[in-house]
Structure formats: structure tokens, C-alpha cells
Coordinates of C-alpha atoms in Angstrom, one line a residue:
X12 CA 6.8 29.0 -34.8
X13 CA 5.9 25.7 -33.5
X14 CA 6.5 24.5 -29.7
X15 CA 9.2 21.9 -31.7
X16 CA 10.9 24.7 -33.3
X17 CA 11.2 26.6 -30.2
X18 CA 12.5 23.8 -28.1
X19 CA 15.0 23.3 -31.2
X20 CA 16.0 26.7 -31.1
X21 CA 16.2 26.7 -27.1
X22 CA 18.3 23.4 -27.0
X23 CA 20.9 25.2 -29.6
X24 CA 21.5 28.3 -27.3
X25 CA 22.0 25.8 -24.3
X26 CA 25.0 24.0 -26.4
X27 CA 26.4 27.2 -27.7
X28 CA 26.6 28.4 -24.2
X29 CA 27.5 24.9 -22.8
X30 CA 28.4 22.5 -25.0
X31 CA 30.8 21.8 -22.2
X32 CA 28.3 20.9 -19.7
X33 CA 26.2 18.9 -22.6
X34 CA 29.0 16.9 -23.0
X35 CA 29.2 16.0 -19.8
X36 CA 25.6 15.1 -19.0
X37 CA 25.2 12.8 -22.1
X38 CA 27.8 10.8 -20.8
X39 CA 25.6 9.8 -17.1
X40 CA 22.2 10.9 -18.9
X41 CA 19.7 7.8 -19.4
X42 CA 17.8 8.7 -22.7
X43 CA 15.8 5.4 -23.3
X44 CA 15.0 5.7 -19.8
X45 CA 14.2 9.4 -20.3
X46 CA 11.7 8.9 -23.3
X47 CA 10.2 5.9 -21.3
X48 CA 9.3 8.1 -17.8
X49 CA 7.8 10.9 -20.1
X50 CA 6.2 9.6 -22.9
X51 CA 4.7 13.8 -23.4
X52 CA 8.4 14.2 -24.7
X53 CA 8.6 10.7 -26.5
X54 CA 5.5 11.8 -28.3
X55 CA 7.5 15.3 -29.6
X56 CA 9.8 13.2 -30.8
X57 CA 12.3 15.6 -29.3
X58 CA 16.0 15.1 -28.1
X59 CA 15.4 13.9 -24.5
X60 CA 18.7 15.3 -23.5
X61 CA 17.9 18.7 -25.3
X62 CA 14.8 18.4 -23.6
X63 CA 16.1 17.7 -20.1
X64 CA 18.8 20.7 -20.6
X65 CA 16.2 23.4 -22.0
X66 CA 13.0 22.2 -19.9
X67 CA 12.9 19.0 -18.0
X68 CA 15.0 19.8 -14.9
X69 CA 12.7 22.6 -14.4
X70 CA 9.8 20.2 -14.2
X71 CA 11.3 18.3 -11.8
X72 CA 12.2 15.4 -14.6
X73 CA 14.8 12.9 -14.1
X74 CA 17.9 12.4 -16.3
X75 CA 18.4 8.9 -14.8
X76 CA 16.0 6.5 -12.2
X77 CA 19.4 7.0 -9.9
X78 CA 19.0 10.8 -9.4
X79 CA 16.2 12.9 -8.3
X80 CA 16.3 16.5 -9.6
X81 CA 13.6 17.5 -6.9
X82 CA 15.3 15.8 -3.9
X83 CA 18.8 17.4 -5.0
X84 CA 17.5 20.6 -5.2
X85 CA 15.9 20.2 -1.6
X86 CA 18.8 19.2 0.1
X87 CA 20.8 21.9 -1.1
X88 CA 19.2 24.7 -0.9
X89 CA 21.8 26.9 -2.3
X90 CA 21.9 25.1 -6.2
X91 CA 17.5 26.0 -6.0
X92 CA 18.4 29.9 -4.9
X93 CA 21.1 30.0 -7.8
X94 CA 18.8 28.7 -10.1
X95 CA 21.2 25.9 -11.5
X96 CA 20.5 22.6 -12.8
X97 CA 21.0 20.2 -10.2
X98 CA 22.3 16.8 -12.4
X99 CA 25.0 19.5 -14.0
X100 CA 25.9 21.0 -10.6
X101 CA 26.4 17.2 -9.2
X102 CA 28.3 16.2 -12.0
X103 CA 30.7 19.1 -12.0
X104 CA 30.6 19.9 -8.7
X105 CA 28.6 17.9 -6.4
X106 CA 29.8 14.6 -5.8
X107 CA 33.7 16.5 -5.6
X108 CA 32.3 18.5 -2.6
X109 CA 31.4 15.8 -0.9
X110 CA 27.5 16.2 -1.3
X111 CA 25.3 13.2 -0.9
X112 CA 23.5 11.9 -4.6
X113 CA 19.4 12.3 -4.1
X114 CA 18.7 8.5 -2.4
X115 CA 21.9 8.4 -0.4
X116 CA 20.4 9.0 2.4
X117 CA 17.6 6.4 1.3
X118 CA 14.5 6.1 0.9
X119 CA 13.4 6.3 4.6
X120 CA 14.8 9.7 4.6
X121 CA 12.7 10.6 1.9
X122 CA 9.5 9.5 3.3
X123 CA 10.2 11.7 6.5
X124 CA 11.2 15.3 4.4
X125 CA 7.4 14.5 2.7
X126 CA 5.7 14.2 5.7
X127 CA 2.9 16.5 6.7
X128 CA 1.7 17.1 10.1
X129 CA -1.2 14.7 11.2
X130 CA -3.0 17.7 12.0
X131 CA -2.3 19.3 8.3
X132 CA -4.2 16.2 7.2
X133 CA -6.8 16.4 9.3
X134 CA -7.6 20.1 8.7
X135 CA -7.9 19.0 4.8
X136 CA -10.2 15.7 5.2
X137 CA -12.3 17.8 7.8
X138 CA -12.7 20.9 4.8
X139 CA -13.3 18.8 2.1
X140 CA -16.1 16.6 3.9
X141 CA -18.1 19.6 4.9
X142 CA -17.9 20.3 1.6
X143 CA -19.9 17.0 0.2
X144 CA -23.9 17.1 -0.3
X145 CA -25.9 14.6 1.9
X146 CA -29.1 12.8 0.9
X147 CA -31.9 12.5 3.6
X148 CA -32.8 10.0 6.0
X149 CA -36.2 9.2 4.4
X150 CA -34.1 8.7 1.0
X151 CA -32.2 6.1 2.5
X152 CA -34.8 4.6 3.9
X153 CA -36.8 4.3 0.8
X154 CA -34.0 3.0 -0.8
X155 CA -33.0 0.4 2.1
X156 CA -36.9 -0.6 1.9
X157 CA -35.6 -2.3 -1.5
X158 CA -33.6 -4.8 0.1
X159 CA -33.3 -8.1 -1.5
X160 CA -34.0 -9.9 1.8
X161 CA -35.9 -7.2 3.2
X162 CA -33.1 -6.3 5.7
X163 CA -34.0 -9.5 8.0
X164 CA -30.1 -10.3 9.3
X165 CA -28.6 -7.6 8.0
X166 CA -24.5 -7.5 8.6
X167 CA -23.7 -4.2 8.3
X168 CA -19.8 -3.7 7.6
X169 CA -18.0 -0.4 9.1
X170 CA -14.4 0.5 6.6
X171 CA -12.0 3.1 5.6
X172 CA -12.7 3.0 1.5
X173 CA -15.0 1.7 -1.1
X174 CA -14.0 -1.8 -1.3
X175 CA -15.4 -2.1 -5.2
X176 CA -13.0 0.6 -6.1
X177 CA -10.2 0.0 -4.4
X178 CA -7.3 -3.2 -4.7
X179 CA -5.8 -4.3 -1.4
X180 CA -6.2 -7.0 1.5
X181 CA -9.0 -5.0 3.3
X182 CA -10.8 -4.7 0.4
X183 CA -10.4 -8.4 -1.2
X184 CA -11.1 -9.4 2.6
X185 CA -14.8 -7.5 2.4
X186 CA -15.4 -8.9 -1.5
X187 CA -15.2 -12.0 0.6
X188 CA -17.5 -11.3 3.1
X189 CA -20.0 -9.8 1.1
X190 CA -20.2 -13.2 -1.1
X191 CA -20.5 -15.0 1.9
X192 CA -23.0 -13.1 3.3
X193 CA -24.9 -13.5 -0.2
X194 CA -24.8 -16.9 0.2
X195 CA -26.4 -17.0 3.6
X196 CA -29.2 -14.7 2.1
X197 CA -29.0 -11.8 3.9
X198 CA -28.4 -8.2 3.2
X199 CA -25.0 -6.1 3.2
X200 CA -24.4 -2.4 4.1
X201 CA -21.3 -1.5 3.8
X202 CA -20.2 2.1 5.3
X203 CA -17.2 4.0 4.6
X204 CA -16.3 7.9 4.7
X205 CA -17.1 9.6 1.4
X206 CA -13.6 11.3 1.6
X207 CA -10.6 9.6 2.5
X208 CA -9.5 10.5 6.4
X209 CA -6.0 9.6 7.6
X210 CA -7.6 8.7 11.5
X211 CA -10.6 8.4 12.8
X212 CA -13.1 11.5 13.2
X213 CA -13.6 13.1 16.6
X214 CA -16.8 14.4 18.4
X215 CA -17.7 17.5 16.1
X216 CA -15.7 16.8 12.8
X217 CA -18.4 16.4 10.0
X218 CA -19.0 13.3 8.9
X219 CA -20.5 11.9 5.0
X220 CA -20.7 8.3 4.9
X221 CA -21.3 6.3 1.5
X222 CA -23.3 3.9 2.1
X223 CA -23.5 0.5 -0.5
X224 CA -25.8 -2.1 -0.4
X225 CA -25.7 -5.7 -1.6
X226 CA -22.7 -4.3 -3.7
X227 CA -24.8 -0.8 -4.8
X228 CA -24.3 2.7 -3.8
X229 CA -27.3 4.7 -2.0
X230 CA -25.5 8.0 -1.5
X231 CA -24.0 9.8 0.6
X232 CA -25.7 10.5 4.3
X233 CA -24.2 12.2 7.6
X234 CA -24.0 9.2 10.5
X235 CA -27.3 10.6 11.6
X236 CA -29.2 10.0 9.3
X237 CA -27.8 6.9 8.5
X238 CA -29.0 5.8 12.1
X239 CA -32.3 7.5 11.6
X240 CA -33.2 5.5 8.2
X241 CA -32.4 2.1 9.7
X242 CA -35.4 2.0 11.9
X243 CA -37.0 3.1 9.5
X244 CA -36.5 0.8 6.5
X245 CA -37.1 -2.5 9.1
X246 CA -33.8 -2.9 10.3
X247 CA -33.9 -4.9 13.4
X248 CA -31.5 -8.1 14.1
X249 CA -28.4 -9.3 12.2
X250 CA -24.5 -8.4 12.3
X251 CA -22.1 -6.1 11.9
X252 CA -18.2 -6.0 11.6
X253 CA -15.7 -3.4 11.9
X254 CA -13.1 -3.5 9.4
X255 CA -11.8 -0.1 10.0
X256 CA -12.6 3.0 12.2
X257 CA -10.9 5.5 9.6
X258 CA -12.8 8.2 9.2
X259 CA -15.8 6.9 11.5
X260 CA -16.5 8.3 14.6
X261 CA -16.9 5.9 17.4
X262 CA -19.8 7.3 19.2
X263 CA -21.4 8.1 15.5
X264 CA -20.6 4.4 14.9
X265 CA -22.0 2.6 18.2
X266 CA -25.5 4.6 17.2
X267 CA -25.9 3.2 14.0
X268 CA -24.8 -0.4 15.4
X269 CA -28.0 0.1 18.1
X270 CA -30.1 2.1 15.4
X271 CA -30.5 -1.8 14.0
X272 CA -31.1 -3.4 17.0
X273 CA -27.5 -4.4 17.5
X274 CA -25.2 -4.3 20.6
X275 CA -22.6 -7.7 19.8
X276 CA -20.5 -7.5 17.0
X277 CA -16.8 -7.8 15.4
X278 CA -13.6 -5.5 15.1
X279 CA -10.9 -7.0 13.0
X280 CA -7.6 -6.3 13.4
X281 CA -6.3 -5.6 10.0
X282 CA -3.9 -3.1 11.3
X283 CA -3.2 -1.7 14.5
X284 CA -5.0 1.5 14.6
X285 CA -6.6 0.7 17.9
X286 CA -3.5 1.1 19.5
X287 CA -2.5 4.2 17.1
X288 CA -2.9 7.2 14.4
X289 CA 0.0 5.4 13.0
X290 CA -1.9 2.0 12.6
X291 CA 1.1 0.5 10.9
X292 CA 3.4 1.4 13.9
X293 CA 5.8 2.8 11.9
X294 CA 7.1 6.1 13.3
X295 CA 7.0 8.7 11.2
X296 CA 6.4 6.0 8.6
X297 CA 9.6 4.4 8.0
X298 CA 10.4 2.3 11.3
X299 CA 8.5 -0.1 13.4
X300 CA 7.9 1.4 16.5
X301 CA 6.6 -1.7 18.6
X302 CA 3.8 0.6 20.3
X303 CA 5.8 2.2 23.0
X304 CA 3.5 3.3 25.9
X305 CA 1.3 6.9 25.0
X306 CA 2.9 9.7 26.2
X307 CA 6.5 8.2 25.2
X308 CA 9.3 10.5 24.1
X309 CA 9.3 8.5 20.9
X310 CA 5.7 9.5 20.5
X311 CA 6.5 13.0 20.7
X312 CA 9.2 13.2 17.8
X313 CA 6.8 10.8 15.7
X314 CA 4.1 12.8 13.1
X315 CA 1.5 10.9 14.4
X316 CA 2.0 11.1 18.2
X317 CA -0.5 14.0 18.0
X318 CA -3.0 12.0 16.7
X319 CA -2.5 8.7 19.4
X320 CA -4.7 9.7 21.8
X321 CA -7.6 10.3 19.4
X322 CA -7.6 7.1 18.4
X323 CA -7.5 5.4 21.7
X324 CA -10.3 7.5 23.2
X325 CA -12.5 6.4 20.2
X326 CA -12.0 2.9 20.7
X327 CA -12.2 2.8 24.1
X328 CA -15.5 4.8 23.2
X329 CA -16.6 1.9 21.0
X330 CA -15.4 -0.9 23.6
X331 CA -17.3 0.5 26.2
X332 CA -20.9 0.8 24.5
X333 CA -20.7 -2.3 22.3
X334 CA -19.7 -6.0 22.8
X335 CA -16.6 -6.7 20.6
X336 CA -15.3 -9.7 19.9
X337 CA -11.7 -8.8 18.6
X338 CA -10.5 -10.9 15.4
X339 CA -7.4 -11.3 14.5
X340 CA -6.4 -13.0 11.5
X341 CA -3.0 -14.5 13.1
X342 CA -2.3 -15.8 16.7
X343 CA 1.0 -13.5 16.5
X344 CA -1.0 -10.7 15.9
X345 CA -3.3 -11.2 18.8
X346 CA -0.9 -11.9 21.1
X347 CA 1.1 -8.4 20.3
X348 CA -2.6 -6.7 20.3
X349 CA -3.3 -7.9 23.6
X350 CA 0.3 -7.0 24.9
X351 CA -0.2 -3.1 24.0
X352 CA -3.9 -2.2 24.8
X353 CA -5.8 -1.5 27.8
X354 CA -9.6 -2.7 25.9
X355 CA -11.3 -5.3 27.1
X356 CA -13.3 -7.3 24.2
X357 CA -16.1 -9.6 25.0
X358 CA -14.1 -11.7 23.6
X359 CA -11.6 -12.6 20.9
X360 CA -11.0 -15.5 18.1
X361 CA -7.7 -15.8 15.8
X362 CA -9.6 -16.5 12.2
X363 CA -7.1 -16.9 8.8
X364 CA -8.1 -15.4 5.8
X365 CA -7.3 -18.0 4.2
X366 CA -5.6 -21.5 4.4
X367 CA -3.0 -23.7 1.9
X368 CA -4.1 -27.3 1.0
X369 CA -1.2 -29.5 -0.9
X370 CA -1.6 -30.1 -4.6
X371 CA 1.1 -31.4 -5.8
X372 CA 4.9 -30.7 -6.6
X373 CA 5.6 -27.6 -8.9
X374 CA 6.7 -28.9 -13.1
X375 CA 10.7 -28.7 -13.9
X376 CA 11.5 -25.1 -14.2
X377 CA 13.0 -23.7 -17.4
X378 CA 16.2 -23.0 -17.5
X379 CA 17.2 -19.1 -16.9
X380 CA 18.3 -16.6 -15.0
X381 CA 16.6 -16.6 -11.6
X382 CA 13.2 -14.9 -12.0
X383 CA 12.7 -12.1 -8.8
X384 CA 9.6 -10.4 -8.3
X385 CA 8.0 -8.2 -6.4
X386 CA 4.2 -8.4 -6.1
X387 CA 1.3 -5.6 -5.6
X388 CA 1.4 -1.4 -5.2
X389 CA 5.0 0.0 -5.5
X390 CA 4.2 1.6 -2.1
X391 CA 7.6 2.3 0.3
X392 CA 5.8 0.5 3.4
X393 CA 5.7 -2.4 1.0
X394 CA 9.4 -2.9 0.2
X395 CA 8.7 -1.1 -3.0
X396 CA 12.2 0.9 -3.0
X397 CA 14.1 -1.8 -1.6
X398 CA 13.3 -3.9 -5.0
X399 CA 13.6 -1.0 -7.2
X400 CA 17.4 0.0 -5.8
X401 CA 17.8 -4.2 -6.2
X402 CA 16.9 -4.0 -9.2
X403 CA 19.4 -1.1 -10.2
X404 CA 22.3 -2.3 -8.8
X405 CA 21.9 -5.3 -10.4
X406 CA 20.6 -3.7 -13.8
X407 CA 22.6 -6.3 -16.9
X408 CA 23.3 -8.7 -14.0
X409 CA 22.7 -12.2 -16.1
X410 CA 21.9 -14.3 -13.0
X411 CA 18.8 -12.7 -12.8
X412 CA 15.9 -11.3 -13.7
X413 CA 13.7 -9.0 -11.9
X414 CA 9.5 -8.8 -12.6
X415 CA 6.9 -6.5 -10.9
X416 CA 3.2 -7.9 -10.6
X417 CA 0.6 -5.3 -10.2
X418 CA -1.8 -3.0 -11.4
X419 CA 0.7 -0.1 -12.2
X420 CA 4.7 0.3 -12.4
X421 CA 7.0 2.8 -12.2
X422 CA 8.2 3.4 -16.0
X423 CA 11.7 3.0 -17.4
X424 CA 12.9 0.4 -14.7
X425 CA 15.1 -2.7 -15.6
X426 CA 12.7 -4.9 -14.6
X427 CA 9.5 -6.7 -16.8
X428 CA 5.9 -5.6 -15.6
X429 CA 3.0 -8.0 -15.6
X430 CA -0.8 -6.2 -15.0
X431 CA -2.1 -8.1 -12.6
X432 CA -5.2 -7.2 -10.6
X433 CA -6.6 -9.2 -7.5
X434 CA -10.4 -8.2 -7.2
X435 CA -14.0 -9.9 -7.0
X436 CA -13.8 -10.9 -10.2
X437 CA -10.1 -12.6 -10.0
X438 CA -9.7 -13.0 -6.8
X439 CA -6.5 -15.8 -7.6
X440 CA -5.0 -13.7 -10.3
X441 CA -1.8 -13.1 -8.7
X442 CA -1.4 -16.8 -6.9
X443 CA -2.4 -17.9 -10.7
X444 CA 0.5 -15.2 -12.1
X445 CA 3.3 -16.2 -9.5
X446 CA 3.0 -19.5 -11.2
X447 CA 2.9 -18.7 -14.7
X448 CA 5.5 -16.9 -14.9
X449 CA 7.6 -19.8 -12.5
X450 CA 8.7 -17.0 -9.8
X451 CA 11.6 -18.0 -7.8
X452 CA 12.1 -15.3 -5.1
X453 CA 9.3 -13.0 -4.0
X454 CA 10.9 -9.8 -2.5
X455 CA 8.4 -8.9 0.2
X456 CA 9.3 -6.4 2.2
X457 CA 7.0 -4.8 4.1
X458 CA 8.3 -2.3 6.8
X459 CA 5.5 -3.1 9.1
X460 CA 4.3 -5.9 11.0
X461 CA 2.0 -7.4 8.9
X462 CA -1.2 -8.7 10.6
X463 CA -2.0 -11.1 7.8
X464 CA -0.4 -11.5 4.0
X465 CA -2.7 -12.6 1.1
X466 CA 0.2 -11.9 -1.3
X467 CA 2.6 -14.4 1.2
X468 CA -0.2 -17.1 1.3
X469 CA -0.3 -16.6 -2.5
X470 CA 3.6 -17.1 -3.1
X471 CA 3.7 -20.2 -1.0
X472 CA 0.5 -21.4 -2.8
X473 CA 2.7 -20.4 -6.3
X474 CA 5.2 -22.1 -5.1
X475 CA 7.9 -19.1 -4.9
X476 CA 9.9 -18.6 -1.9
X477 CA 9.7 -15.6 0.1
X478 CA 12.6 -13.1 0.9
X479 CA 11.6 -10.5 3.7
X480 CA 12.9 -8.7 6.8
X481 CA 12.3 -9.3 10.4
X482 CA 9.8 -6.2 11.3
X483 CA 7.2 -7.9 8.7
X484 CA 5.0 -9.8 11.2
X485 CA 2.9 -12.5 9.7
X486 CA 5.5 -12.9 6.7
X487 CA 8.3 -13.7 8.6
X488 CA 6.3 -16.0 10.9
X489 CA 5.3 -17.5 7.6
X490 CA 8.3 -17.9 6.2
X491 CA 9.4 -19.6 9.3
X492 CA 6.7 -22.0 9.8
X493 CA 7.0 -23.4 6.1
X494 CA 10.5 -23.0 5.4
X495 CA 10.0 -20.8 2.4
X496 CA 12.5 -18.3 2.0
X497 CA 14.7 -16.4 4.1
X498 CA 14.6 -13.8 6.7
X499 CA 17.4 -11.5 6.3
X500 CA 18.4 -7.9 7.0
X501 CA 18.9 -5.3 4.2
X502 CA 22.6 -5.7 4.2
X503 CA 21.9 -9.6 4.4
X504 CA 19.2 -9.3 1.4
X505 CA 22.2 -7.4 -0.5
X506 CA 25.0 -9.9 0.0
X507 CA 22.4 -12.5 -0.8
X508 CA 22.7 -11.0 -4.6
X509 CA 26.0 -10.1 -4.8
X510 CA 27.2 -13.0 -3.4
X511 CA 24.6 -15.0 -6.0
X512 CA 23.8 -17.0 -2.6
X513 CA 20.1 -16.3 -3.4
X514 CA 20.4 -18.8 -6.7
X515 CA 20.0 -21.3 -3.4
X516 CA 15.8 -20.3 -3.4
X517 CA 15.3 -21.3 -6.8
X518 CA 12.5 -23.5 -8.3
X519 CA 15.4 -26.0 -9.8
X520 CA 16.9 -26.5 -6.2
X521 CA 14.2 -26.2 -3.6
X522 CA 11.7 -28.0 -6.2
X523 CA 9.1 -26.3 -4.0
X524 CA 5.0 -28.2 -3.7
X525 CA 1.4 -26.2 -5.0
X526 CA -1.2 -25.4 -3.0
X527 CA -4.8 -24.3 -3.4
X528 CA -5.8 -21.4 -1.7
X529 CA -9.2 -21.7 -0.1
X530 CA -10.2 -18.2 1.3
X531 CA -12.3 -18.3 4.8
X532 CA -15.8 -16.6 5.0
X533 CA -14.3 -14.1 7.3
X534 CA -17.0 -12.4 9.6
X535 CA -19.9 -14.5 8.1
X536 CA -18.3 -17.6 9.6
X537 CA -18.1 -16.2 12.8
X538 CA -21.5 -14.1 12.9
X539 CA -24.6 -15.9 14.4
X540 CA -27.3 -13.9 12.7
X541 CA -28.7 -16.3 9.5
X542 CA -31.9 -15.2 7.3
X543 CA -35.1 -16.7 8.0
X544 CA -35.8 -20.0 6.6

């Protein structure tokens, strides 16, 4: 008998025994939708709701983007002991009783009941490092003896990820610098843990860095021997930058900085993790937390409030044995920096990413409804779940029409998806998508204070206004200094739609400019190491 036959034969018990209960779930159960989020069952060319009845609730599918089997079943703990299908028990039963549907609590509340302890994290980037081979420190020096420029001014970048493999503002900001560096003719090594670590190692975690150069990877090494190859290969002089301490240790780091000859250097401030575990001061990920003094009683109930004082011990580590000038890419990020830390860098410099030069006023718009979008990784410290439960309330809504920009989606939403991937290679593609498709309203909503937004910078320069909410940092102070949107609340960004008040952001009424979007050198405008004539 074939798995189709027995899924048949499965799905014709369930509606002798319920045809009842059938009934009622086809009447709230999303099949297009179904068949869109598992395309496995779309391929059987089974019933979905047969499917969902026999098998998918087991496996955790969803009958609808609105309710979440898993996150029913947690919350009431009694329906997962009785073995009973949660999207039947709600509908019967459920939502008479008085029990909250899967997001009603929100998102937020989701984030927190998927937390795991900082130190649960820890414990697994710690096992699986010690579990990656390391080449030698002769092999890396062999292989850093090939340097294009022979190593004379090397800049030598410190970050959390491979930045070729990887798509985010970290990484575009370190395809810049590498180019930049390029163009001064010098050579790049770039040094980032082989496995992903959540903070920054402490004395005695093992370390494996993967070390790239000029854009090539050399292997894997242990910090030593990365500092004992230097030396070795004729690396003496140059630069260095600190993107990111993740998974670096500071007194592994500030060897490898002097193994080159090097004692001045850089730390950006991308995020905030010199002042916290949590370097996007969101407490237990959902909530901005404005870096309340260590040892706070709001650090205590947050997951990483462990982890604080490990982080600020290893840069006051770094501070103390190297000369750091801190860069920030916004004066507003600077100033809150400087308001929450006890460091004390050699100096510091407020250096854009980028900056907006006028080009001319944005073509007519074609008529339609207003075109919303959001724009990058549907990640929840991001806004993601604030423009997906927009997007569902306002699913057949002909005022407007919602887009997601990115390199993946989440399937069998009411919204159009555009692949669109910002890299080396494209490093416009989403300013350049923005405008193709004549974006009126960017929903941006990070939860965090952001230190710097590429994806604002590229709106404006698109010419799409911004909507966001007053914890996102550099957005809303770029929203305010251009006049380019709103800055709202939640409830305001939902009366905003229902209202249709928003239609008052679109292309046909603001009749917003262009702009070019010209991308600064980052650490190799500010580093005074050059290659030899």
C-alpha cells in the first residue's frame, strides 16, 4: 500500500469518527495557505485538511498563519497531555473558555518562552569549538608569506561571522572596508570564530579562529597560533579594527594585535555589546532596556544578566592594553555609549556609513493601492512580526498592498515577495528595488536602538518614507532629521491603517526627491597605515 493510500485510508477513519469536528475545521482551515507553507504535502497532492486532521497537527503544522499548533499546545498544557488536536479543541472549546489564541499574547511573549539560558548557549558554542581541527602556526605562516603586498600595512579586522557568507550591515560594512583597503594596496585579515558564539569567550574557553585573507580562507587556527604566525610571515606595521568581540577573547585578541607590531587601533560600535551580553539592549530580547547600571534588579530577571559582567571585564581587558579609538557611526550613538560605560578610549570619531547626495525628484507614481514593504531578514528584533500581523489584519484590504524585500519569506503570507540580496557584488540592490517597485511606506521596526541603518539610508535614497517606533535609535533620528515618515507607537502604527491616515506617506502626495548613496571607506578612511610607495 502506498504512503497516499494510507493517508487516504487514515483521513476516512478521522471523518467517520468526526465528520463533526471536520466540518468545523474546514470552515477556519486555510488550505491554499496550507499547501503553500508545506509544499512536502502539495507535492502528494493530498487533501491538506485530511492531511492536517490525520498528520499535520502532530508535526507541529499550521491550519492557518493566525494559529500556532505548537504555541497552543504549550500554553495549555492539559490539551498536549490529552493528546487532542489543538485547532479542534480551540474551535470547540477554546476560545468559549476563555483561552487566549497562540499570538495573543504577541509576539514578545513568544520570544521570551524560546529563550535559553545564556549559559545554555555558552556550554554548546564552548563544546562544539573544542570539537573543530586547527592547522599550525607554520601553516599559516606559509600561507600568510603569499600575501599580495607582502603584509607591509596590514589592517587586520577582528568580527563575529564570515562576512562573504553572511548578509547584514556588519558584513556589507566589512565588504566595504576590504575594497577600500584593496585600493590603498595593502593586505586584509579578517578573523572571526569558526563557530558561532552568542558573547565573547573568557580566559580558558577554547578558541578556533577562521582566518581570510584578501577575501580567501586559510583555515582554522587557535588565537595562539594565529599570533605566533604573524611574526613569522613579516607582519610588522599597519591597522587593525574591531568590528565585533563575539566569540574573541580580549586578552587572546590584544596578543594578536601586538603579535603585528600594533598597539593603536579601532573598535566600532555596531552594537552595544561593550556595555552588554545583550548587545542590542533588549531584555530578554523583546524590550529596550536603556543599559541600566550592572548589578540592577532588571539585570537579574533578564537572560543575559549572567553574561553582563563577562563582557565588560573583556573590554575593559582590551581598553586597558590597547589604544582604541571608539567609532561610532552616529553622533546619537556616541553620546548614549559614552553615557553608559566606564572605558576610556584614546579617543573617539562619529564616522557614517554612508551619506545621501540629491538627484532629483522621484517620476509620477502609478496609480494603486499604496505599496507597503518591509525590507531585509524577517527577524522579530527587526519588526518582522509587526508587518506580518499588519499584513493579516489587513489581508483583502484594497487600499493597500503589502511587499517583503529579502533573501527569504515566510510562505503562504498575503503579501508579494521580491529576492533581493545586498552583498559585494550588489551592494545597491535593495536602494535600486525600493525604487523599482515605487515603495511608499517602509515598515521598519526594529525593537532596538539602532546604531546605524543602511536599509533607512536606502529608503530615503529610494525615495519611500519610513514608518518606525521610538526605541529604534538611528531610524527615528532619521526619520526626524529628513521628515520622512512617522514615528508612531504600535497602537499609533495600527490606527495609522485602519484609519487609512497612512495614504498621507504616499509617493502621489509627499512627491518625495532621489538620492545617491555613496558608502564611506569605513576604517580605511580613518586608519593612518598606507602601503609603501
Amino acid at each position: 500500500m502506498s504512503a497516499m493510500d494510507r493517508l487516504r485510508r487514515v483521513a476516512v477513519r478521522a471523518l467517520g469518527r468526526g465528520g463533526g469536528e471536520r466540518r468545523l475545521v474546514a470552515q477556519a482551515f486555510d488550505r491554499d495557505w496550507y499547501l503553500t507553507a508545506n509544499p512536502d504535502v502539495a507535492a502528494t497532492r493530498a487533501d491538506p485538511l485530511d492531511h492536517f486532521l490525520a498528520h499535520g497537527w502532530r508535526e507541529g503544522r499550521d491550519p492557518t498563519p493566525r494559529f500556532s499548533v505548537d504555541e497552543y499546545l504549550e500554553n495549555n498544557p492539559d490539551i498536549a497531555a490529552a493528546g487532542l488536536n489543538p485547532f479542534v479543541h480551540w474551535l470547540k472549546h477554546g476560545r468559549h473558555e476563555g483561552r487566549p489564541m497562540p499570538d495573543a499574547l504577541g509576539f514578545r511573549q513568544q520570544v521570551i518562552r524560546r529563550l535559553k539560558p545564556i549559559d545554555a548557549q555558552i556550554e554548546d558554542s564552548a563544546r562544539a569549538t573544542a570539537g573543530v581541527a586547527a592547522g599550525t602556526a607554520a601553516a599559516l605562516a606559509a600561507a600568510l608569506g603569499k600575501a599580495r603586498h607582502g603584509l607591509k600595512g596590514l589592517h587586520i579586522t577582528f568580527s563575529h561571522d564570515d562576512y562573504r557568507a553572511r548578509v547584514g550591515g556588519v558584513q556589507l560594512c566589512l565588504h566595504i572596508e576590504a575594497a577600500a583597503v584593496a585600493g590603498q594596496r595593502r593586505d586584509h585579515l579578517q578573523l572571526h570564530p569558526a563557530i558561532h558564539w552568542p558573547v565573547v569567550r573568557a580566559a580558558g574557553d577554547p578558541g578556533r579562529l577562521e582566518a581570510v585573507l584578501n577575501g580567501q580562507s586559510l583555515g582554522v587556527f587557535t588565537p595562539a597560533d594565529v599570533a605566533a604566525a604573524l611574526p613569522r610571515a613579516g607582519a610588522k606595521g599597519g591597522s587593525f579594527a574591531i568590528h565585533s568581540l563575539l566569540g574573541h577573547e580580549a586578552a587572546e585578541t590584544a596578543a594578536i594585535v601586538e603579535a603585528a607590531g600594533l598597539k593603536a587601533g579601532f573598535l566600532w560600535l555596531h552594537d552595544y555589546a561593550s556595555l552588554c551580553a545583550g548587545f542590542h539592549l533588549l531584555r530578554d530580547g523583546v524590550e529596550d532596556c536603556a543599559a541600566p547600571p550592572p548589578g540592577s534588579g532588571a539585570c537579574a530577571i533578564c537572560v543575559y544578566g549572567p553574561a553582563r559582567a563577562r563582557h565588560a571585564d573583556a573590554h575593559a581587558t582590551l581598553f586597558a592594553r590597547l589604544e582604541l579609538t571608539v567609532v561610532s557611526p552616529a553622533q546619537g550613538t556616541l553620546d548614549f555609549w559614552r553615557a553608559h560605560t566606564r572605558l576610556k578610549p584614546a579617543a573617539a570619531v562619529v564616522h557614517p556609513h554612508a551619506r545621501l547626495t540629491p538627484r532629483g525628484p522621484a517620476p509620477t507614481p502609478k496609480a494603486g493601492p499604496l505599496r507597503v514593504a518591509y525590507a531585509g531578514h524577517p527577524a522579530a528584533h527587526k519588526g518582522w512580526p509587526i508587518f506580518r500581523d499588519l499584513a493579516l489584519r489587513h489581508e483583502g484590504d484594497r487600499r493597500y498592498q503589502f511587499l517583503h524585500l529579502g533573501a527569504a519569506t515566510e510562505a503562504g503570507l498575503p503579501m508579494q515577495f521580491h529576492d533581493v540580496r545586498v552583498g559585494a557584488a550588489k551592494p545597491h540592490a535593495m536602494r535600486e528595488a525600493l525604487e523599482r517597485l515605487e515603495i511608499d511606506v517602509l515598515v521598519f521596526w526594529p525593537l532596538w536602538r539602532e546604531t546605524f541603518s543602511f536599509l533607512a539610508y536606502e529608503a530615503l535614497a529610494a525615495g519611500a518614507a519610513i514608518l518606525t517606533g521610538p526605541d529604534s535609535g538611528n531610524v527615528a533620528a532619521l526619520v526626524g532629521e529628513h521628515d520622512a515618515g512617522l514615528v508612531v507607537t504600535e497602537a499609533g502604527l495600527a490606527e495609522a491603517f485602519d484609519t487609512g491616515a497612512v495614504a498621507q506617506l504616499s509617493r502621489a502626495v509627499r512627491r518625495p526627491m532621489l538620492y545617491d548613496l555613496a558608502f564611506s571607506g569605513m576604517t580605511a578612511d580613518l586608519a593612518s597605515a598606507k602601503a609603501p610607495a
